Amino acid sequence: MEDDIPTDLWIYYCAQQLKRHWRTVDPEQLEELATDLACEAHLRTLSPRAAALKWLEPVLTPGEAR
């Protein structure tokens, strides 16, 4: 469980992970998305990286999830 990570840092690292997948998307939009993901209880219990990858699962190829 990642509750001991402050929310602002969780959002930052989640947005960074999303940026690895969507390099051309405005960083502010990715931060907004990460903020939305931080509000999802089942994702907030994961690390920021794991949460981003879980959310991205429908659009990732099997090799990208690593």
PDB file of C-alpha atoms in Angstrom:
ATOM      1  CA  MET A   1       0.000   0.000   0.000  1.00  0.00           C
ATOM      2  CA  GLU A   2       1.334   3.421  -0.971  1.00  0.00           C
ATOM      3  CA  ASP A   3      -0.630   5.603   1.471  1.00  0.00           C
ATOM      4  CA  ASP A   4       2.570   6.917   3.014  1.00  0.00           C
ATOM      5  CA  ILE A   5       3.502   8.706  -0.241  1.00  0.00           C
ATOM      6  CA  PRO A   6       2.144  12.271  -0.085  1.00  0.00           C
ATOM      7  CA  THR A   7      -0.587  12.788  -2.654  1.00  0.00           C
ATOM      8  CA  ASP A   8       1.282  15.534  -4.510  1.00  0.00           C
ATOM      9  CA  LEU A   9       4.305  13.258  -5.003  1.00  0.00           C
ATOM     10  CA  TRP A  10       2.094  10.331  -5.994  1.00  0.00           C
ATOM     11  CA  ILE A  11       0.463  12.518  -8.653  1.00  0.00           C
ATOM     12  CA  TYR A  12       3.852  13.755  -9.894  1.00  0.00           C
ATOM     13  CA  TYR A  13       5.288  10.257 -10.308  1.00  0.00           C
ATOM     14  CA  CYS A  14       2.088   8.926 -11.843  1.00  0.00           C
ATOM     15  CA  ALA A  15       2.113  11.784 -14.381  1.00  0.00           C
ATOM     16  CA  GLN A  16       5.760  10.980 -15.179  1.00  0.00           C
ATOM     17  CA  GLN A  17       4.809   7.370 -15.910  1.00  0.00           C
ATOM     18  CA  LEU A  18       1.922   8.492 -18.123  1.00  0.00           C
ATOM     19  CA  LYS A  19       4.360  10.807 -19.955  1.00  0.00           C
ATOM     20  CA  ARG A  20       6.493   7.782 -20.856  1.00  0.00           C
ATOM     21  CA  HIS A  21       3.521   6.443 -22.810  1.00  0.00           C
ATOM     22  CA  TRP A  22       2.141   9.728 -24.168  1.00  0.00           C
ATOM     23  CA  ARG A  23       5.175  11.879 -24.933  1.00  0.00           C
ATOM     24  CA  THR A  24       3.255  14.454 -26.982  1.00  0.00           C
ATOM     25  CA  VAL A  25       0.437  15.118 -24.512  1.00  0.00           C
ATOM     26  CA  ASP A  26       0.562  18.388 -22.561  1.00  0.00           C
ATOM     27  CA  PRO A  27       2.148  17.695 -19.136  1.00  0.00           C
ATOM     28  CA  GLU A  28      -0.642  19.681 -17.450  1.00  0.00           C
ATOM     29  CA  GLN A  29      -3.216  17.304 -18.917  1.00  0.00           C
ATOM     30  CA  LEU A  30      -1.218  14.322 -17.685  1.00  0.00           C
ATOM     31  CA  GLU A  31      -1.065  15.859 -14.217  1.00  0.00           C
ATOM     32  CA  GLU A  32      -4.834  16.368 -14.295  1.00  0.00           C
ATOM     33  CA  LEU A  33      -5.278  12.732 -15.272  1.00  0.00           C
ATOM     34  CA  ALA A  34      -2.907  11.612 -12.509  1.00  0.00           C
ATOM     35  CA  THR A  35      -4.930  13.715 -10.047  1.00  0.00           C
ATOM     36  CA  ASP A  36      -8.084  11.919 -11.183  1.00  0.00           C
ATOM     37  CA  LEU A  37      -6.346   8.561 -10.799  1.00  0.00           C
ATOM     38  CA  ALA A  38      -5.247   9.498  -7.264  1.00  0.00           C
ATOM     39  CA  CYS A  39      -8.936   9.816  -6.363  1.00  0.00           C
ATOM     40  CA  GLU A  40      -9.573   6.206  -7.350  1.00  0.00           C
ATOM     41  CA  ALA A  41      -9.198   4.182  -4.140  1.00  0.00           C
ATOM     42  CA  HIS A  42      -8.157   0.973  -5.918  1.00  0.00           C
ATOM     43  CA  LEU A  43      -5.407   2.799  -7.839  1.00  0.00           C
ATOM     44  CA  ARG A  44      -4.222   4.947  -4.923  1.00  0.00           C
ATOM     45  CA  THR A  45      -3.293   1.796  -3.003  1.00  0.00           C
ATOM     46  CA  LEU A  46      -0.748   1.028  -5.749  1.00  0.00           C
ATOM     47  CA  SER A  47       2.548   2.726  -6.444  1.00  0.00           C
ATOM     48  CA  PRO A  48       2.218   5.633  -8.899  1.00  0.00           C
ATOM     49  CA  ARG A  49       3.961   3.600 -11.610  1.00  0.00           C
ATOM     50  CA  ALA A  50       1.775   0.535 -11.035  1.00  0.00           C
ATOM     51  CA  ALA A  51      -1.386   2.650 -10.990  1.00  0.00           C
ATOM     52  CA  ALA A  52      -0.510   4.321 -14.288  1.00  0.00           C
ATOM     53  CA  LEU A  53       0.303   0.991 -15.899  1.00  0.00           C
ATOM     54  CA  LYS A  54      -2.913  -0.554 -14.552  1.00  0.00           C
ATOM     55  CA  TRP A  55      -4.935   2.328 -15.997  1.00  0.00           C
ATOM     56  CA  LEU A  56      -3.068   2.058 -19.308  1.00  0.00           C
ATOM     57  CA  GLU A  57      -3.552  -1.736 -19.621  1.00  0.00           C
ATOM     58  CA  PRO A  58      -6.281  -1.486 -22.287  1.00  0.00           C
ATOM     59  CA  VAL A  59      -3.958   0.430 -24.650  1.00  0.00           C
ATOM     60  CA  LEU A  60      -0.606  -1.237 -23.908  1.00  0.00           C
ATOM     61  CA  THR A  61       0.918  -4.070 -25.858  1.00  0.00           C
ATOM     62  CA  PRO A  62       2.181  -6.978 -23.728  1.00  0.00           C
ATOM     63  CA  GLY A  63       5.814  -5.798 -23.936  1.00  0.00           C
ATOM     64  CA  GLU A  64       5.016  -2.214 -22.859  1.00  0.00           C
ATOM     65  CA  ALA A  65       3.764  -3.154 -19.394  1.00  0.00           C
ATOM     66  CA  ARG A  66       7.272  -3.704 -18.097  1.00  0.00           C
TER      67      ARG A  66
END
